[in-house]
Short mmCIF file of C-alpha atoms and ligand atoms in Angstrom, two decimals:
data_model
loop_
_atom_site.label_atom_id
_atom_site.label_comp_id
_atom_site.label_asym_id
_atom_site.label_seq_id
_atom_site.Cartn_x
_atom_site.Cartn_y
_atom_site.Cartn_z
CA MET A 1 134.50 25.97 11.49
CA ILE A 2 134.37 25.11 15.17
CA THR A 3 136.12 27.39 18.09
CA VAL A 4 137.43 24.82 20.58
CA THR A 5 139.30 26.42 23.78
CA ALA A 6 141.64 24.22 25.67
CA ALA A 7 143.86 24.81 28.95
CA ILE A 8 147.33 24.03 29.37
CA ILE A 9 147.49 24.04 33.20
CA GLU A 10 150.82 24.16 34.71
CA LYS A 11 151.65 23.63 38.30
CA ASP A 12 154.96 22.93 39.66
CA GLY A 13 156.64 22.48 36.67
CA LEU A 14 154.14 19.88 35.36
CA ILE A 15 151.61 20.27 32.62
CA LEU A 16 147.88 18.51 32.99
CA ALA A 17 147.18 16.06 30.07
CA ALA A 18 143.50 14.58 30.70
CA ARG A 19 142.33 10.93 28.73
CA ARG A 20 138.75 10.86 26.88
CA ARG A 21 136.10 8.79 28.03
CA PRO A 22 135.18 4.95 27.04
CA GLY A 23 132.19 5.59 24.51
CA SER A 24 133.57 9.55 24.01
CA HIS A 25 134.66 10.84 20.37
CA LEU A 26 138.56 9.96 20.17
CA ALA A 27 138.69 7.50 23.56
CA GLY A 28 141.49 6.91 24.58
CA TYR A 29 143.62 10.08 23.28
CA TRP A 30 144.85 12.39 25.62
CA GLU A 31 143.57 16.25 25.49
CA PHE A 32 144.01 19.48 27.02
CA PRO A 33 141.11 20.36 29.21
CA GLY A 34 137.95 22.52 27.19
CA GLY A 35 135.45 22.64 25.09
CA LYS A 36 133.41 24.59 22.23
CA LEU A 37 132.72 28.15 22.87
CA GLU A 38 128.85 28.23 23.14
CA ALA A 39 127.24 31.90 21.37
CA GLY A 40 128.09 35.58 23.14
CA GLU A 41 130.97 34.34 25.58
CA THR A 42 134.71 35.08 25.51
CA GLU A 43 137.18 32.31 24.85
CA LYS A 44 138.34 32.63 28.37
CA GLU A 45 134.78 32.56 29.36
CA CYS A 46 134.16 29.55 27.25
CA LEU A 47 137.47 28.37 29.14
CA ALA A 48 136.95 28.80 32.52
CA ARG A 49 133.07 27.29 32.20
CA GLU A 50 134.40 24.12 30.57
CA LEU A 51 136.77 22.87 33.45
CA ARG A 52 134.24 23.93 36.14
CA GLU A 53 131.75 21.74 34.40
CA GLU A 54 134.74 18.98 33.21
CA PHE A 55 136.38 18.70 36.59
CA ASP A 56 134.72 20.91 39.08
CA ILE A 57 137.68 23.40 39.37
CA HIS A 58 138.12 27.19 39.61
CA CYS A 59 141.24 28.88 37.44
CA ARG A 60 142.56 31.89 35.96
CA VAL A 61 142.10 31.90 32.16
CA GLY A 62 145.57 33.50 31.53
CA ASP A 63 147.64 34.87 28.18
CA PHE A 64 147.07 32.65 25.02
CA LEU A 65 149.41 29.94 23.62
CA ALA A 66 148.98 28.68 20.28
CA GLU A 67 146.17 27.95 17.51
CA SER A 68 145.82 24.84 16.08
CA ILE A 69 143.84 24.07 12.71
CA TYR A 70 142.39 20.21 12.41
CA ASP A 71 140.03 19.08 9.53
CA ASP A 72 139.29 16.28 10.30
CA GLY A 73 137.54 14.92 7.29
CA LEU A 74 134.27 16.24 8.61
CA LYS A 75 134.99 19.45 10.01
CA VAL A 76 137.03 22.06 10.50
CA ILE A 77 138.52 22.42 14.58
CA ARG A 78 139.91 26.10 14.99
CA LEU A 79 141.48 24.88 19.14
CA LEU A 80 142.94 27.67 20.48
CA GLY A 81 145.27 27.31 23.39
CA TYR A 82 145.33 29.32 26.44
CA ARG A 83 147.49 28.83 29.86
CA VAL A 84 145.61 28.28 32.49
CA ARG A 85 146.49 28.75 36.58
CA HIS A 86 144.46 26.50 38.66
CA LEU A 87 142.59 28.52 41.51
CA GLY A 88 140.99 26.13 43.64
CA GLY A 89 138.77 22.78 43.80
CA SER A 90 140.32 19.25 43.43
CA PHE A 91 139.79 17.73 40.45
CA HIS A 92 136.97 15.48 39.56
CA CYS A 93 136.87 13.63 36.39
CA ARG A 94 133.36 13.91 34.36
CA ASP A 95 134.97 14.01 30.17
CA HIS A 96 137.74 12.41 31.54
CA ASP A 97 138.47 8.76 32.61
CA ARG A 98 142.49 10.08 34.17
CA ILE A 99 144.28 12.83 34.19
CA VAL A 100 148.27 12.88 34.74
CA TRP A 101 150.91 15.83 35.19
CA LEU A 102 153.77 15.36 32.91
CA PRO A 103 157.27 17.04 32.96
CA VAL A 104 157.52 19.88 29.05
CA ASP A 105 159.83 16.63 27.97
CA ARG A 106 157.13 13.76 28.64
CA LEU A 107 154.51 14.91 26.89
CA ARG A 108 155.36 13.10 23.56
CA THR A 109 155.00 9.63 25.27
CA LEU A 110 151.04 10.47 25.36
CA THR A 111 149.25 9.68 22.18
CA TRP A 112 147.63 13.02 21.48
CA ALA A 113 144.02 14.18 20.30
CA PRO A 114 145.28 15.15 16.49
CA ALA A 115 144.41 18.89 16.97
CA ASP A 116 146.04 19.14 19.88
CA ILE A 117 149.77 18.24 18.89
CA VAL A 118 150.47 21.62 17.22
CA LEU A 119 149.91 22.31 21.46
CA VAL A 120 152.11 20.16 22.36
CA GLU A 121 154.83 21.66 20.27
CA ALA A 122 153.85 25.11 21.14
CA ILE A 123 154.05 24.29 24.83
CA GLN A 124 157.78 22.59 24.09
CA ALA A 125 159.35 24.92 22.14
CA GLU A 126 158.06 27.84 24.41
CA ASN A 127 160.47 25.25 27.30
CA GLN A 128 163.26 25.06 24.91
CA ILE A 129 163.80 29.11 24.30
CA GLU A 130 162.97 30.16 27.63
CA ALA A 131 166.24 27.32 29.16
CA THR A 132 168.29 29.17 25.87
CA LEU A 133 167.43 32.54 27.04
CA THR A 134 168.37 31.45 30.31
CA TYR A 135 171.64 29.77 29.77
CA TYR A 136 172.47 33.40 27.77
CA ARG A 137 170.91 35.82 30.61
CA ASP A 138 173.21 33.99 33.10
CA ASN A 139 176.67 33.74 31.00
CA ALA A 140 176.15 36.71 29.51
CA GLU A 141 179.65 38.10 30.63
CA THR A 142 181.42 34.96 29.93
CA TYR A 143 179.52 34.21 25.89
CA ILE A 144 180.69 37.72 25.06
CA ARG A 145 184.30 37.67 26.73
CA GLU A 146 184.66 33.99 24.43
CA THR A 147 182.93 35.41 21.01
CA ILE A 148 184.27 38.63 20.82
CA ASP A 149 187.27 37.76 18.92
CA LEU A 150 185.90 35.00 16.65
CA ALA A 151 187.04 34.73 13.38
CA GLY A 152 186.39 31.97 11.26
CA HIS A 153 182.92 33.54 10.04
CA GLN A 154 185.00 36.47 8.79
CA PRO A 155 185.11 35.38 4.89
CA MET A 156 181.13 34.77 4.84
CA ARG A 157 181.51 38.50 6.59
CA ARG A 158 183.55 39.90 3.67
CA ARG A 159 181.21 38.04 0.43
CA PHE A 160 177.89 39.62 2.32
CA LEU A 161 179.41 43.00 2.58
CA GLU A 162 180.65 43.17 -1.01
CA LEU A 163 177.18 42.41 -1.66
CA LEU A 164 175.99 45.21 -0.48
CA ALA A 165 175.50 49.18 -1.82
CA PRO A 166 177.80 51.79 0.44
CA ASP A 167 175.60 53.07 3.46
CA SER A 168 172.95 49.79 3.37
CA LEU A 169 171.11 49.88 6.53
CA LEU A 170 171.78 46.23 7.98
CA LEU A 171 169.74 44.00 10.75
CA ASP A 172 172.15 41.87 13.43
CA LEU A 173 170.12 39.86 14.10
CA GLY A 174 171.22 37.49 17.81
CA CYS A 175 174.15 40.04 17.14
CA GLY A 176 175.61 38.64 20.76
CA SER A 177 178.62 40.54 21.44
CA GLY A 178 178.08 43.11 18.88
CA ARG A 179 181.41 42.13 16.83
CA ASP A 180 180.35 42.32 13.31
CA SER A 181 177.59 45.51 13.96
CA ARG A 182 180.99 46.69 14.86
CA TYR A 183 182.66 45.27 11.97
CA PHE A 184 179.52 47.10 9.82
CA LEU A 185 179.89 50.59 11.40
CA ASP A 186 183.14 50.65 10.92
CA HIS A 187 182.71 50.17 7.12
CA GLY A 188 180.35 53.22 6.58
CA HIS A 189 177.24 51.07 6.79
CA ARG A 190 174.09 51.67 9.49
CA VAL A 191 173.22 48.59 11.69
CA THR A 192 170.18 48.33 13.84
CA ALA A 193 171.34 45.49 16.41
CA VAL A 194 169.03 42.60 17.92
CA ASP A 195 169.19 40.63 20.83
CA ALA A 196 166.84 38.61 22.45
CA VAL A 197 168.37 38.84 26.21
CA ALA A 198 168.93 42.05 27.85
CA ALA A 199 171.96 41.43 29.01
CA ILE A 200 173.30 40.54 26.41
CA ALA A 201 172.01 43.61 24.71
CA GLU A 202 173.45 45.63 26.96
CA CYS A 203 177.41 44.92 26.25
CA ALA A 204 176.42 44.68 22.77
CA ALA A 205 175.20 48.46 23.30
CA THR A 206 178.54 49.76 25.26
CA CYS A 207 180.56 47.42 22.46
CA LEU A 208 178.97 49.85 19.73
CA GLY A 209 177.67 53.03 21.37
CA GLN A 210 174.00 52.81 20.07
CA PRO A 211 170.87 50.93 21.88
CA VAL A 212 170.60 47.36 20.73
CA ARG A 213 167.41 46.18 20.68
CA VAL A 214 166.04 43.67 22.91
CA GLN A 215 163.41 40.91 21.17
CA LYS A 216 163.12 37.88 19.95
CA ALA A 217 163.75 37.27 15.77
CA GLU A 218 160.68 35.36 16.09
CA ASP A 219 158.66 39.11 16.81
CA LEU A 220 160.55 40.82 14.09
CA ASP A 221 157.91 42.99 12.34
CA GLU A 222 159.26 45.09 10.40
CA THR A 223 158.79 45.67 6.21
CA ALA A 224 160.48 45.87 3.60
CA ILE A 225 163.37 48.27 5.20
CA TYR A 226 166.58 46.26 5.44
CA ASP A 227 169.05 46.09 2.67
CA GLY A 228 170.56 43.29 4.47
CA VAL A 229 170.15 40.67 7.25
CA TRP A 230 172.82 39.37 9.22
CA ALA A 231 172.47 36.05 11.35
CA CYS A 232 175.66 34.81 12.15
CA ALA A 233 174.33 32.22 14.30
CA GLY A 234 171.66 33.88 15.51
CA LEU A 235 168.83 31.71 14.33
CA LEU A 236 170.36 27.97 15.72
CA HIS A 237 168.25 28.20 19.06
CA ILE A 238 164.99 29.09 17.22
CA PRO A 239 162.45 25.65 17.70
CA ARG A 240 161.94 24.07 14.61
CA SER A 241 158.08 24.37 14.90
CA ARG A 242 158.74 28.39 14.44
CA ILE A 243 161.76 28.27 12.46
CA GLU A 244 159.36 28.93 9.12
CA ALA A 245 157.34 31.78 10.71
CA THR A 246 160.63 33.41 11.64
CA PHE A 247 162.07 32.82 8.10
CA ALA A 248 158.99 34.56 6.49
CA ARG A 249 159.19 37.45 9.66
CA ILE A 250 162.83 38.16 7.92
CA ILE A 251 161.71 37.85 4.33
CA ARG A 252 159.15 40.50 5.12
CA ALA A 253 161.73 43.00 6.87
CA LEU A 254 163.90 42.57 4.35
CA ARG A 255 163.56 44.96 0.61
CA PRO A 256 163.64 43.63 -2.51
CA ARG A 257 167.49 42.66 -3.75
CA GLY A 258 168.22 42.48 -0.13
CA ILE A 259 170.77 40.57 1.16
CA TRP A 260 170.53 37.98 3.49
CA TYR A 261 173.12 35.61 5.41
CA MET A 262 172.42 33.30 8.49
CA SER A 263 174.66 30.20 9.69
CA PHE A 264 173.60 27.08 11.59
CA LYS A 265 175.70 23.85 13.11
CA LYS A 266 175.96 21.72 10.77
CA GLY A 267 173.64 18.59 11.88
CA GLU A 268 170.66 16.91 11.06
CA SER A 269 169.41 16.71 14.87
CA ALA A 270 167.24 19.60 16.78
CA GLY A 271 167.57 19.13 20.77
CA GLN A 272 169.28 20.76 23.82
CA ASP A 273 173.15 20.62 24.89
CA ALA A 274 174.39 19.51 28.17
CA LYS A 275 173.78 24.07 29.27
CA GLY A 276 170.28 23.71 28.59
CA ARG A 277 170.32 25.27 25.39
CA TYR A 278 168.21 24.01 22.45
CA PHE A 279 170.02 23.89 19.27
CA ASN A 280 168.00 23.87 15.18
CA ASN A 281 170.93 22.13 13.43
CA TYR A 282 170.59 21.62 9.67
CA THR A 283 172.17 19.94 6.65
CA ILE A 284 172.86 20.74 3.30
CA PRO A 285 170.33 19.07 1.63
CA MET A 286 167.85 19.86 4.69
CA MET A 287 167.62 23.58 4.33
CA GLN A 288 167.78 23.44 0.41
CA GLN A 289 164.32 21.74 1.45
CA LEU A 290 163.55 24.08 3.72
CA LEU A 291 164.17 27.56 1.61
CA GLY A 292 162.51 25.41 -1.35
CA HIS A 293 159.14 26.95 0.74
CA PHE A 294 159.69 30.51 0.39
CA PRO A 295 159.59 31.36 -3.55
CA GLN A 296 161.04 35.03 -3.10
CA LEU A 297 164.34 33.72 -2.07
CA HIS A 298 167.29 33.23 -4.59
CA ILE A 299 170.15 31.22 -2.54
CA LEU A 300 173.53 32.33 -4.01
CA GLU A 301 175.18 29.79 -1.44
CA ILE A 302 175.14 27.33 0.68
CA SER A 303 178.34 25.92 2.14
CA GLU A 304 180.31 24.26 4.77
CA SER A 305 183.24 25.57 6.99
CA SER A 306 184.73 24.55 10.43
CA ALA A 307 185.57 26.71 13.35
CA PRO A 308 187.28 26.65 16.41
CA LEU A 309 184.84 27.71 19.43
CA ARG A 310 186.35 26.75 23.08
CA GLY A 311 189.15 24.60 21.75
CA GLU A 312 186.57 22.30 19.98
CA LYS A 313 186.25 22.33 15.84
CA GLN A 314 182.47 23.21 14.79
CA GLN A 315 180.78 21.88 11.80
CA TRP A 316 178.81 24.90 10.24
CA LEU A 317 176.16 25.79 7.70
CA ASN A 318 176.98 29.34 5.86
CA ILE A 319 173.74 30.55 3.90
CA LEU A 320 173.68 33.70 1.77
CA VAL A 321 170.13 34.23 -0.09
CA VAL A 322 168.89 37.54 -2.19
CA LYS A 323 165.07 38.08 -2.31
CA LYS A 324 163.86 38.75 -5.63
CA GLU A 325 162.41 41.29 -6.71
CA GLU A 326 158.70 41.70 -6.23
C1 SAM B 401 175.06 31.48 19.05
S1 SAM B 401 174.88 32.85 20.04
C2 SAM B 401 175.91 33.95 18.28
C3 SAM B 401 176.52 35.51 18.67
C4 SAM B 401 176.79 36.49 17.47
N1 SAM B 401 175.82 36.47 16.55
C5 SAM B 401 177.97 35.88 17.29
O1 SAM B 401 177.95 35.53 15.71
O2 SAM B 401 178.71 36.05 18.03
C6 SAM B 401 173.17 33.42 19.82
C7 SAM B 401 172.85 34.97 20.01
O3 SAM B 401 171.64 34.63 19.92
C8 SAM B 401 170.52 35.71 20.66
N2 SAM B 401 169.26 34.61 21.02
C9 SAM B 401 168.78 33.74 21.73
N3 SAM B 401 167.73 32.98 21.14
C10 SAM B 401 167.30 33.99 19.94
C11 SAM B 401 166.31 34.47 19.27
N4 SAM B 401 164.84 33.83 19.25
N5 SAM B 401 165.97 35.68 19.02
C12 SAM B 401 167.11 36.78 18.42
N6 SAM B 401 168.49 36.43 18.85
C13 SAM B 401 168.30 35.00 20.23
C14 SAM B 401 171.75 35.09 21.85
O4 SAM B 401 171.47 35.69 23.39
C15 SAM B 401 173.01 35.42 21.42
O5 SAM B 401 174.01 36.68 21.52
#
């Protein structure tokens, strides 16, 4: 396996892409610049060196973004993408015949070297997550006021509780107002409420009289502790490229025979709405296919429902699964 580093250089909201010059391997394909790790250097040192050699620029290599493993039939490439800040020097192309700066939503208009596609997806996913969380941050109080008394999910909430033993430990993932955590506490369960947005978590903590953890569902890192996971519209903002990894974390956090409820908007599409929030929608067959990747789960129910929100009727997908015994 060959380890290669790649630079995601961002300036004024635009990302740099470089085209491989004629005569080189993968000529004409676009990539994030970088190169092969040499003996004795760290990944960050490698990237800074490559950028000096390829463009004559000085950079600070920042956070790791994502890894892409690609088998081109002859060799396996492990491509490591890092966020990079351009500190100085104008770009002189040596290994490329063109560079462009593009907004994230236009990156897909280029023909990328196959190994770089995963990095493009990771950049897009981060942008979608950030735009969504910004919406909730900026509209926390209004959002909570609009949703604290919603009732469309109540039949599923009753069904979820029927499947749980008394005094269960529940995880409310993407808890929003804390409306459902409150209900579970009032019914004698213990609840860990989690939301990715601090402003939302603060409001929910007031409603619950207990702390609410600020964490993204994608970062959940617990093993076999919850008797139930409640994710009412709590996972629908997670980008498609990250949903399987997030499901795996939730399954790990559940105890054997643990119950997991989640709901998504019904639909085939994924993308941002007029308010900038990203939604990942599913139909029943799409959800069945996704859950099929997790043999540890047994599907109890996938059903559709409709519920009003802000005067509009919305179609929902409700999913109840149980984690099998080991
Ligand atoms: C559509 S609301 C649902 C809130 C609540 N469960 C309800 O039913 O009213 C989604 C909630 O998830 C939070 N959220 C968004 N992205 C998240 C993520 N990646 N991980 C955890 N929470 C997230 C938002 O801040 C928001 O409170």
